[in-house]
Amino acid sequence: MTFTFKIKIDGSEKPPIWRKVKVNSTISFDDFHLVIQVLFGWHNYHMYQFSPSGWRSTPCIMYIYEDDAEVEIRPLSDPDTFPYGERYDAEKIKLEDYFRQLKQKMVYIYDFGDDWKHTIELIEVSDETVLYPVCLGGKGSNLEEDCGGIWGFYNMVEAINDPKHPQHKEYREWLGMKRGEKWDLNEFDLEKTNEMLREVRG
């Protein structure tokens, strides 16, 4: 089967930043993580987790390191122990193991410091099989690593596009932007995104 999801960046506005993607229901959550990385221009620098409603909700599906394998599905008795609750290996859990009905939602958190939250909603199920993930559409520009989450991102864009902003030069040098180049919050390249998705395994 094929699942179609709409994925939206929490806190994004004018425009809301979202992507619609079609993937095989049998891919693992770790592969789905890689798909989301491509969809929003991430570079897979940080840790991630999937859970029903974000922090403190279970089950928590994430990458499990080898030396942490013994707690893969063991309840964590201390509620203050990160990441709160039962943990499952994202490489072993398939999308179809969790998603069972239309409109079902999940939260994907990327970079536990910047705390990027993505709301995932299953919007269509079909009997077809796709050879690789396909982005069907989207709105809003790609994002940037290590900029401080959604509010840091908007501050960065404001600084980049305003020559009088005190951080204007700093951000432009950090991103290697050319003279006169602007950050377009509406820019999204569907064709390029799908070219990159063809390289994602699963």
XYZ file of N, CA, C and O in Angstrom:
808
model
N 0.827 -1.192 0.000
C 0.000 0.000 0.000
C 0.872 1.257 0.000
O 2.043 1.211 0.366
N 0.241 2.347 -0.395
C 0.912 3.641 -0.386
C 0.186 4.584 0.559
O -1.031 4.666 0.544
N 0.960 5.279 1.385
C 0.416 6.287 2.285
C 0.756 7.671 1.742
O 1.889 7.904 1.299
N -0.214 8.587 1.785
C 0.050 9.982 1.464
C -0.107 10.797 2.733
O -1.126 10.710 3.420
N 0.924 11.571 3.045
C 0.936 12.375 4.262
C 1.029 13.863 3.934
O 1.650 14.253 2.946
N 0.422 14.673 4.795
C 0.700 16.104 4.788
C 1.493 16.392 6.048
O 1.091 16.000 7.154
N 2.624 17.074 5.881
C 3.527 17.356 6.996
C 3.699 18.867 7.110
O 4.135 19.518 6.157
N 3.366 19.408 8.274
C 3.417 20.859 8.469
C 4.364 21.213 9.608
O 4.422 20.514 10.621
N 5.124 22.289 9.419
C 6.008 22.785 10.468
C 5.196 23.574 11.480
O 4.577 24.590 11.153
N 5.182 23.108 12.727
C 4.436 23.801 13.776
C 5.001 25.210 13.973
O 6.226 25.397 14.046
N 4.116 26.190 14.070
C 4.533 27.565 14.308
C 4.820 28.350 13.042
O 5.062 29.554 13.108
N 4.808 27.687 11.897
C 5.079 28.404 10.643
C 3.841 29.181 10.210
O 2.712 28.778 10.458
N 4.090 30.315 9.562
C 2.988 31.180 9.142
C 3.437 32.089 8.005
O 4.616 32.375 7.840
N 2.474 32.501 7.194
C 2.691 33.495 6.124
C 3.930 33.231 5.282
O 4.838 34.076 5.240
N 4.062 32.158 4.539
C 3.068 31.097 4.424
C 3.323 29.981 5.443
O 4.448 29.831 5.924
N 2.298 29.171 5.749
C 2.557 27.964 6.539
C 3.449 27.040 5.720
O 3.264 26.906 4.508
N 4.435 26.450 6.356
C 5.398 25.608 5.636
C 4.953 24.153 5.737
O 4.895 23.593 6.841
N 4.630 23.551 4.578
C 4.145 22.180 4.576
C 4.571 21.460 3.297
O 4.933 22.076 2.298
N 4.525 20.120 3.359
C 4.806 19.275 2.203
C 3.796 18.127 2.187
O 3.361 17.653 3.242
N 3.453 17.680 0.986
C 2.612 16.502 0.817
C 3.458 15.444 0.122
O 4.066 15.712 -0.918
N 3.506 14.230 0.694
C 4.401 13.201 0.156
C 3.718 11.840 0.140
O 2.904 11.519 1.009
N 4.060 11.057 -0.862
C 3.532 9.700 -1.023
C 4.678 8.707 -0.848
O 5.719 8.826 -1.497
N 4.490 7.729 0.050
C 5.530 6.734 0.333
C 4.897 5.357 0.487
O 3.705 5.229 0.766
N 5.706 4.316 0.322
C 5.223 2.963 0.584
C 4.971 2.786 2.079
O 5.752 3.244 2.917
N 3.904 2.083 2.406
C 3.537 1.886 3.806
C 4.520 0.983 4.540
O 4.517 0.936 5.769
N 5.361 0.272 3.794
C 6.281 -0.698 4.403
C 7.642 -0.115 4.763
O 8.483 -0.837 5.292
N 7.880 1.169 4.475
C 9.186 1.721 4.829
C 9.272 1.906 6.339
O 8.261 2.065 7.030
N 10.481 1.915 6.855
C 10.689 2.085 8.291
C 10.558 3.564 8.670
O 10.641 4.457 7.820
N 10.385 3.808 9.953
C 10.345 5.189 10.420
C 11.697 5.868 10.226
O 11.754 7.087 10.052
N 12.783 5.100 10.243
C 14.091 5.698 9.995
C 14.181 6.186 8.548
O 14.704 7.266 8.280
N 13.654 5.403 7.602
C 13.631 5.850 6.212
C 12.686 7.049 6.042
O 12.967 7.964 5.269
N 11.579 7.037 6.763
C 10.650 8.161 6.700
C 11.318 9.430 7.228
O 11.109 10.526 6.699
N 12.134 9.269 8.252
C 12.935 10.388 8.760
C 13.796 10.975 7.649
O 13.875 12.203 7.484
N 14.430 10.121 6.863
C 15.273 10.602 5.764
C 14.452 11.314 4.697
O 14.901 12.294 4.096
N 13.242 10.823 4.458
C 12.343 11.473 3.501
C 12.019 12.891 3.984
O 12.095 13.859 3.213
N 11.676 13.025 5.252
C 11.331 14.332 5.799
C 12.528 15.276 5.748
O 12.384 16.478 5.496
N 13.721 14.732 5.956
C 14.925 15.550 5.856
C 15.025 16.206 4.475
O 15.325 17.394 4.351
N 14.758 15.441 3.442
C 14.808 15.976 2.074
C 13.690 16.996 1.851
O 13.909 18.059 1.268
N 12.503 16.685 2.320
C 11.341 17.542 2.064
C 11.532 18.965 2.568
O 11.045 19.921 1.949
N 12.228 19.121 3.697
C 12.360 20.446 4.291
C 13.780 21.011 4.219
O 14.066 22.047 4.828
N 14.661 20.332 3.499
C 16.012 20.852 3.322
C 16.936 20.630 4.503
O 17.960 21.302 4.640
N 16.587 19.676 5.375
C 17.474 19.338 6.494
C 18.670 18.534 5.992
O 18.658 17.997 4.888
N 19.685 18.379 6.871
C 20.907 17.671 6.481
C 21.248 16.506 7.403
O 22.379 16.028 7.400
N 20.290 16.067 8.205
C 20.470 14.888 9.060
C 21.635 15.065 10.041
O 22.404 14.141 10.277
N 21.734 16.236 10.635
C 22.803 16.527 11.585
C 22.437 16.143 13.019
O 23.315 16.019 13.868
N 21.153 15.977 13.311
C 20.705 15.885 14.695
C 19.805 14.675 14.949
O 19.358 14.014 14.026
N 19.512 14.448 16.228
C 18.630 13.356 16.623
C 17.182 13.695 16.300
O 16.836 14.857 16.057
N 16.351 12.670 16.316
C 14.947 12.850 15.987
C 14.095 11.861 16.768
O 14.597 10.887 17.313
N 12.791 12.113 16.795
C 11.852 11.146 17.354
C 10.479 11.344 16.723
O 10.125 12.442 16.298
N 9.716 10.250 16.674
C 8.308 10.277 16.295
C 7.509 9.861 17.522
O 7.884 8.910 18.217
N 6.411 10.553 17.804
C 5.538 10.164 18.905
C 4.146 10.742 18.648
O 3.989 11.633 17.807
N 3.132 10.247 19.339
C 1.754 10.662 19.042
C 1.510 12.157 19.147
O 0.824 12.743 18.309
N 2.059 12.799 20.188
C 1.798 14.232 20.356
C 3.015 15.001 20.840
O 2.895 16.042 21.473
N 4.203 14.494 20.546
C 5.418 15.204 20.923
C 5.984 14.743 22.247
O 5.785 13.605 22.672
N 6.704 15.644 22.915
C 7.378 15.307 24.159
C 6.422 14.676 25.172
O 5.284 15.094 25.303
N 6.940 13.682 25.888
C 6.243 12.978 26.963
C 5.099 12.087 26.483
O 4.330 11.579 27.294
N 4.955 11.904 25.174
C 3.931 10.979 24.690
C 4.593 9.704 24.173
O 5.730 9.733 23.704
N 3.906 8.583 24.314
C 4.454 7.301 23.891
C 3.457 6.591 22.977
O 2.256 6.857 23.036
N 3.924 5.686 22.104
C 5.299 5.224 21.981
C 6.199 6.270 21.327
O 5.745 7.080 20.524
N 7.470 6.237 21.711
C 8.467 7.118 21.133
C 9.325 6.286 20.178
O 9.976 5.331 20.597
N 9.298 6.624 18.903
C 10.042 5.879 17.879
C 11.229 6.728 17.465
O 11.068 7.855 16.981
N 12.437 6.200 17.659
C 13.641 6.994 17.424
C 14.804 6.084 17.071
O 14.689 4.852 17.105
N 15.927 6.691 16.725
C 17.127 5.907 16.461
C 17.686 5.406 17.787
O 17.863 6.178 18.728
N 17.926 4.113 17.873
C 18.468 3.512 19.091
C 19.927 3.141 18.854
O 20.247 2.380 17.947
N 20.821 3.693 19.671
C 22.242 3.378 19.547
C 22.519 1.974 20.080
O 21.802 1.478 20.946
N 23.552 1.358 19.573
C 23.856 -0.033 19.932
C 23.997 -0.222 21.433
O 23.514 -1.196 21.994
N 24.653 0.721 22.110
C 24.869 0.549 23.552
C 23.617 0.867 24.365
O 23.609 0.753 25.587
N 22.535 1.239 23.673
C 21.278 1.557 24.349
C 20.194 0.549 23.993
O 19.038 0.708 24.375
N 20.564 -0.519 23.294
C 19.586 -1.457 22.740
C 18.773 -2.170 23.809
O 17.627 -2.547 23.576
N 19.331 -2.331 25.004
C 18.627 -3.095 26.024
C 17.380 -2.373 26.540
O 16.520 -2.983 27.155
N 17.241 -1.074 26.284
C 16.045 -0.352 26.738
C 15.122 -0.036 25.565
O 14.249 0.802 25.656
N 15.300 -0.761 24.468
C 14.565 -0.478 23.238
C 13.057 -0.414 23.461
O 12.381 0.490 22.983
N 12.498 -1.380 24.180
C 11.050 -1.354 24.396
C 10.713 -1.478 25.886
O 9.617 -1.859 26.255
N 11.667 -1.155 26.714
C 11.441 -1.238 28.149
C 10.892 0.083 28.676
O 11.430 1.145 28.386
N 9.801 0.065 29.430
C 9.280 1.314 29.995
C 10.334 1.961 30.892
O 11.005 1.278 31.663
N 10.492 3.255 30.772
C 11.414 3.970 31.644
C 10.637 4.403 32.885
O 9.713 5.196 32.806
N 10.996 3.866 34.038
C 10.211 4.082 35.252
C 10.276 5.520 35.752
O 9.328 6.016 36.363
N 11.378 6.205 35.528
C 11.527 7.576 35.993
C 10.943 8.539 34.960
O 11.462 8.663 33.861
N 9.865 9.246 35.272
C 9.222 10.125 34.290
C 10.107 11.291 33.862
O 9.837 11.939 32.849
N 11.166 11.561 34.617
C 12.066 12.650 34.251
C 13.240 12.178 33.405
O 14.133 12.955 33.069
N 13.246 10.894 33.080
C 14.330 10.349 32.262
C 14.012 10.560 30.786
O 12.975 10.157 30.299
N 14.907 11.202 30.075
C 14.720 11.435 28.639
C 14.734 10.100 27.915
O 15.569 9.265 28.212
N 13.858 9.825 26.924
C 12.852 10.742 26.379
C 11.434 10.468 26.864
O 10.477 10.666 26.104
N 11.260 10.002 28.070
C 9.949 9.839 28.701
C 9.116 8.721 28.077
O 8.438 8.916 27.105
N 9.160 7.560 28.642
C 8.288 6.481 28.200
C 8.987 5.393 27.424
O 10.196 5.248 27.471
N 8.221 4.614 26.688
C 8.767 3.496 25.939
C 9.406 3.968 24.645
O 8.845 4.778 23.920
N 10.574 3.403 24.366
C 11.299 3.755 23.149
C 11.338 2.562 22.192
O 11.537 1.431 22.612
N 11.186 2.842 20.907
C 11.216 1.802 19.888
C 12.205 2.187 18.796
O 12.360 3.369 18.474
N 12.851 1.184 18.241
C 13.882 1.400 17.230
C 13.247 1.782 15.900
O 12.506 0.996 15.300
N 13.541 2.974 15.412
C 12.956 3.474 14.162
C 13.350 2.644 12.945
O 12.652 2.664 11.932
N 14.442 1.914 13.056
C 14.861 1.065 11.936
C 14.034 -0.214 11.855
O 14.029 -0.884 10.827
N 13.337 -0.565 12.947
C 12.599 -1.829 12.989
C 11.086 -1.654 12.898
O 10.361 -2.629 12.686
N 10.596 -0.437 13.075
C 9.160 -0.184 13.050
C 8.772 0.412 11.699
O 9.361 1.398 11.254
N 7.783 -0.201 11.034
C 7.323 0.292 9.734
C 6.162 1.273 9.921
O 5.464 1.247 10.931
N 5.941 2.094 8.906
C 4.826 3.041 8.968
C 3.503 2.320 9.182
O 2.653 2.763 9.951
N 3.319 1.190 8.512
C 2.056 0.458 8.614
C 1.855 -0.170 9.995
O 0.746 -0.567 10.332
N 2.919 -0.255 10.786
C 2.784 -0.760 12.155
C 2.086 0.256 13.055
O 1.506 -0.111 14.081
N 2.157 1.517 12.680
C 1.575 2.568 13.515
C 0.325 3.185 12.895
O -0.698 3.337 13.565
N 0.405 3.537 11.622
C -0.724 4.228 10.982
C -1.774 3.217 10.536
O -1.504 2.340 9.712
N -2.989 3.366 11.080
C -4.063 2.412 10.814
C -5.314 3.049 10.210
O -6.172 2.330 9.712
N -5.422 4.376 10.255
C -6.646 5.003 9.756
C -6.373 6.408 9.229
O -5.406 7.069 9.651
N -7.225 6.857 8.310
C -7.110 8.199 7.753
C -7.260 9.250 8.849
O -7.941 9.039 9.848
N -6.597 10.358 8.646
C -6.604 11.507 9.563
C -5.797 11.248 10.831
O -5.734 12.109 11.722
N -5.173 10.054 10.930
C -4.335 9.773 12.084
C -3.107 10.681 12.026
O -2.526 10.898 10.969
N -2.719 11.202 13.197
C -1.613 12.156 13.248
C -0.460 11.654 14.109
O -0.619 10.760 14.935
N 0.680 12.279 13.887
C 1.874 11.980 14.658
C 2.760 13.225 14.644
O 2.644 14.070 13.746
N 3.640 13.343 15.630
C 4.563 14.471 15.683
C 5.989 13.967 15.489
O 6.409 13.004 16.127
N 6.698 14.621 14.580
C 8.112 14.339 14.329
C 8.900 15.527 14.865
O 8.652 16.674 14.475
N 9.819 15.248 15.791
C 10.672 16.299 16.343
C 12.086 16.080 15.833
O 12.653 14.992 15.971
N 12.655 17.132 15.259
C 14.024 17.071 14.744
C 14.867 18.120 15.460
O 14.455 19.271 15.600
N 16.047 17.708 15.897
C 16.988 18.560 16.619
C 16.392 18.932 17.979
O 15.643 19.889 18.109
N 16.752 18.160 18.996
C 16.154 18.333 20.313
C 16.529 19.666 20.962
O 15.917 20.068 21.946
N 17.542 20.352 20.430
C 17.894 21.674 20.931
C 17.022 22.750 20.301
O 16.348 23.516 20.984
N 17.000 22.778 18.973
C 16.176 23.761 18.256
C 14.695 23.398 18.320
O 13.831 24.255 18.157
N 14.394 22.121 18.540
C 13.025 21.666 18.792
C 12.078 21.958 17.621
O 11.033 22.582 17.788
N 12.458 21.471 16.431
C 11.587 21.615 15.261
C 10.489 20.558 15.332
O 10.770 19.359 15.281
N 9.244 20.995 15.416
C 8.117 20.065 15.470
C 7.384 20.058 14.134
O 7.053 21.114 13.590
N 7.136 18.850 13.624
C 6.407 18.650 12.382
C 5.149 17.833 12.697
O 5.254 16.763 13.291
N 3.990 18.328 12.320
C 2.766 17.556 12.495
C 2.495 16.763 11.217
O 2.397 17.331 10.130
N 2.412 15.430 11.366
C 2.214 14.519 10.244
C 0.781 14.006 10.269
O 0.316 13.530 11.304
N 0.095 14.071 9.137
C -1.273 13.562 9.059
C -1.416 12.637 7.849
O -1.010 12.990 6.743
N -1.966 11.445 8.096
C -2.231 10.498 7.014
C -3.505 10.942 6.291
O -4.591 10.918 6.875
N -3.376 11.353 5.022
C -4.537 11.906 4.317
C -5.069 11.007 3.200
O -6.162 11.233 2.696
N -4.306 9.966 2.830
C -4.791 9.070 1.776
C -4.076 7.730 1.844
O -2.879 7.667 2.162
N -4.807 6.667 1.556
C -4.243 5.317 1.474
C -4.687 4.703 0.155
O -5.863 4.792 -0.213
N -3.744 4.102 -0.578
C -4.098 3.478 -1.853
C -3.386 2.143 -1.989
O -2.461 1.835 -1.237
N -3.821 1.360 -2.975
C -3.240 0.032 -3.194
C -1.998 0.053 -4.070
O -1.375 -0.981 -4.275
N -1.648 1.211 -4.605
C -0.494 1.278 -5.498
C 0.811 1.115 -4.731
O 0.858 1.225 -3.499
N 1.875 0.848 -5.468
C 3.212 0.775 -4.898
C 4.101 1.749 -5.649
O 4.086 1.779 -6.879
N 4.839 2.555 -4.939
C 5.740 3.512 -5.582
C 7.179 3.023 -5.428
O 7.532 2.381 -4.436
N 7.999 3.311 -6.431
C 9.387 2.863 -6.418
C 10.232 3.679 -5.445
O 11.214 3.185 -4.895
N 9.848 4.922 -5.248
C 10.559 5.798 -4.323
C 9.575 6.869 -3.864
O 8.512 7.063 -4.477
N 9.873 7.575 -2.781
C 8.961 8.610 -2.281
C 8.730 9.696 -3.331
O 9.636 10.035 -4.103
N 7.521 10.239 -3.348
C 7.172 11.293 -4.311
C 6.542 12.456 -3.563
O 5.549 12.288 -2.847
N 7.111 13.643 -3.722
C 6.517 14.842 -3.157
C 5.452 15.344 -4.130
O 5.732 15.578 -5.311
N 4.230 15.508 -3.644
C 3.110 15.913 -4.484
C 2.888 17.424 -4.475
O 2.169 17.948 -5.337
N 3.481 18.109 -3.537
C 3.320 19.553 -3.459
C 3.843 20.082 -2.150
O 4.193 19.329 -1.242
N 3.890 21.386 -2.050
C 4.373 21.996 -0.825
C 4.256 23.498 -0.872
O 3.976 24.081 -1.928
N 4.482 24.107 0.263
C 4.428 25.554 0.362
C 5.438 26.015 1.394
O 5.647 25.351 2.409
N 6.070 27.128 1.127
C 7.054 27.662 2.054
C 8.446 27.159 1.735
O 8.635 26.069 1.208
N 9.436 27.956 2.052
C 10.818 27.622 1.720
C 11.360 26.490 2.572
O 10.773 26.125 3.597
N 12.486 25.946 2.138
C 13.210 25.002 2.979
C 13.716 25.729 4.221
O 13.721 26.967 4.288
N 14.166 24.973 5.199
C 14.572 25.533 6.484
C 16.089 25.492 6.631
O 16.793 25.090 5.713
N 16.587 25.886 7.779
C 18.030 25.972 7.976
C 18.418 25.328 9.296
O 17.737 25.516 10.318
N 19.489 24.556 9.263
C 19.990 23.909 10.473
C 20.529 24.943 11.469
O 21.062 25.994 11.084
N 20.390 24.620 12.755
C 21.064 25.337 13.849
C 20.776 26.832 13.900
O 21.655 27.624 14.260
N 19.539 27.208 13.549
C 19.208 28.640 13.579
C 18.301 28.996 14.750
O 17.847 30.131 14.864
N 17.981 28.022 15.607
C 17.194 28.336 16.794
C 15.728 27.997 16.703
O 14.901 28.588 17.403
N 15.366 27.030 15.854
C 13.964 26.651 15.733
C 13.179 27.619 14.868
O 13.742 28.502 14.224
N 11.850 27.488 14.868
C 11.023 28.265 13.947
C 11.148 29.763 14.187
O 11.218 30.548 13.245
N 11.212 30.200 15.459
C 11.301 31.638 15.721
C 12.688 32.152 15.390
O 12.836 33.282 14.888
N 13.710 31.349 15.640
C 15.060 31.732 15.233
C 15.167 31.819 13.720
O 15.875 32.686 13.181
N 14.467 30.934 13.043
C 14.458 30.932 11.575
C 13.866 32.235 11.046
O 14.433 32.875 10.155
N 12.727 32.644 11.606
C 12.104 33.884 11.137
C 12.975 35.101 11.446
O 13.053 36.047 10.663
N 13.648 35.087 12.583
C 14.570 36.169 12.920
C 15.731 36.205 11.928
O 16.171 37.285 11.492
N 16.218 35.009 11.561
C 17.309 34.920 10.595
C 16.907 35.490 9.240
O 17.642 36.269 8.631
N 15.709 35.106 8.769
C 15.228 35.597 7.471
C 15.063 37.116 7.504
O 15.438 37.813 6.551
N 14.519 37.623 8.598
C 14.361 39.077 8.730
C 15.712 39.774 8.660
O 15.866 40.802 7.979
N 16.699 39.229 9.352
C 18.037 39.820 9.358
C 18.675 39.772 7.965
O 19.304 40.740 7.523
N 18.516 38.651 7.295
C 19.099 38.492 5.962
C 18.537 39.513 4.977
O 19.272 40.091 4.154
N 17.235 39.760 5.066
C 16.568 40.619 4.083
C 16.543 42.096 4.464
O 16.062 42.919 3.693
N 17.071 42.434 5.648
C 17.090 43.831 6.105
C 18.530 44.289 6.326
O 19.144 43.940 7.333
N 19.082 45.089 5.397
C 20.478 45.541 5.526
C 20.760 46.314 6.817
O 21.910 46.402 7.246
N 19.717 46.848 7.468
C 19.907 47.623 8.686
C 19.850 46.756 9.942
O 20.107 47.241 11.042
N 19.517 45.483 9.778
C 19.429 44.592 10.939
C 20.836 44.355 11.499
O 21.782 44.131 10.745
N 20.998 44.395 12.837
C 22.336 44.230 13.429
C 23.007 42.888 13.111
O 24.237 42.784 13.187
N 22.218 41.871 12.762
C 22.802 40.561 12.444
C 22.825 40.279 10.934
O 23.098 39.152 10.528
N 22.548 41.285 10.154
C 22.465 41.122 8.696
C 23.746 40.513 8.112
O 23.700 39.473 7.435
N 24.868 41.130 8.383
C 26.141 40.673 7.820
C 26.521 39.292 8.360
O 26.983 38.421 7.615
N 26.282 39.078 9.648
C 26.632 37.806 10.291
C 25.922 36.624 9.633
O 26.541 35.609 9.293
N 24.597 36.758 9.444
C 23.837 35.662 8.854
C 24.197 35.444 7.386
O 24.288 34.306 6.927
N 24.406 36.524 6.654
C 24.725 36.378 5.235
C 26.078 35.693 5.041
O 26.246 34.854 4.155
N 27.022 36.023 5.882
C 28.336 35.373 5.811
C 28.226 33.906 6.217
O 28.859 33.036 5.610
N 27.429 33.624 7.240
C 27.240 32.251 7.721
C 26.665 31.362 6.625
O 27.086 30.215 6.448
N 25.718 31.901 5.860
C 25.059 31.119 4.816
C 25.745 31.244 3.456
O 25.350 30.571 2.508
N 26.759 32.073 3.359
C 27.479 32.242 2.104
C 26.619 32.860 1.017
O 26.740 32.491 -0.166
N 25.769 33.810 1.388
C 24.864 34.423 0.420
C 25.567 35.514 -0.372
O 26.414 36.238 0.142
N 25.204 35.616 -1.632
C 25.807 36.599 -2.529
C 25.201 37.983 -2.295
O 24.109 38.113 -1.758
N 25.914 38.987 -2.749
C 25.460 40.362 -2.616
C 24.108 40.536 -3.319
O 23.946 40.142 -4.468
N 23.142 41.109 -2.619
C 21.828 41.353 -3.203
C 20.878 40.169 -3.141
O 19.689 40.298 -3.440
N 21.385 39.002 -2.744
C 20.543 37.805 -2.667
C 19.598 37.893 -1.470
O 19.987 38.297 -0.383
N 18.340 37.517 -1.674
C 17.324 37.565 -0.627
C 16.868 36.148 -0.273
O 17.034 35.216 -1.057
N 16.288 36.008 0.912
C 15.664 34.740 1.301
C 14.181 34.841 0.984
O 13.471 35.667 1.569
N 13.696 34.011 0.075
C 12.297 34.014 -0.329
C 11.539 32.952 0.458
O 11.731 31.752 0.234
N 10.679 33.380 1.369
C 9.928 32.439 2.205
C 8.933 31.608 1.402
O 8.422 30.603 1.892
N 8.649 32.017 0.170
C 7.684 31.296 -0.664
C 8.345 30.327 -1.646
O 7.651 29.608 -2.356
N 9.660 30.304 -1.676
C 10.350 29.485 -2.671
C 10.343 28.004 -2.290
O 10.771 27.620 -1.204
N 9.851 27.172 -3.198
C 9.899 25.721 -3.009
C 10.045 25.073 -4.374
O 9.225 25.279 -5.266
N 11.110 24.276 -4.548
C 11.416 23.643 -5.827
C 10.954 22.185 -5.788
O 11.659 21.309 -5.282
N 9.778 21.935 -6.329
C 9.200 20.587 -6.311
C 10.038 19.615 -7.134
O 10.291 18.478 -6.704
N 10.485 20.032 -8.298
C 11.260 19.138 -9.168
C 12.575 18.720 -8.516
O 12.934 17.542 -8.521
N 13.286 19.672 -7.937
C 14.555 19.361 -7.275
C 14.329 18.447 -6.072
O 15.107 17.518 -5.821
N 13.242 18.694 -5.328
C 12.919 17.865 -4.164
C 12.707 16.417 -4.582
O 13.222 15.486 -3.948
N 11.983 16.210 -5.679
C 11.734 14.841 -6.131
C 12.993 14.183 -6.684
O 13.169 12.966 -6.545
N 13.893 14.946 -7.265
C 15.165 14.390 -7.724
C 15.941 13.847 -6.517
O 16.532 12.768 -6.582
N 15.930 14.588 -5.433
C 16.653 14.161 -4.219
C 15.971 12.990 -3.546
O 16.632 12.106 -2.999
N 14.632 12.933 -3.602
C 13.906 11.830 -2.992
C 14.196 10.498 -3.677
O 14.085 9.428 -3.065
N 14.558 10.530 -4.936
C 14.881 9.295 -5.663
C 16.132 8.614 -5.108
O 16.373 7.437 -5.364
N 16.896 9.378 -4.336
C 18.117 8.818 -3.760
C 17.886 8.219 -2.372
O 18.764 7.590 -1.801
N 16.661 8.419 -1.841
C 16.356 7.890 -0.497
C 16.025 6.415 -0.598
O 15.190 6.005 -1.401
N 16.681 5.612 0.228
C 16.412 4.175 0.197
C 15.030 3.901 0.749
O 14.457 4.711 1.477
N 14.503 2.725 0.454
C 13.205 2.342 0.974
C 12.099 2.674 0.004
O 10.962 2.483 0.287
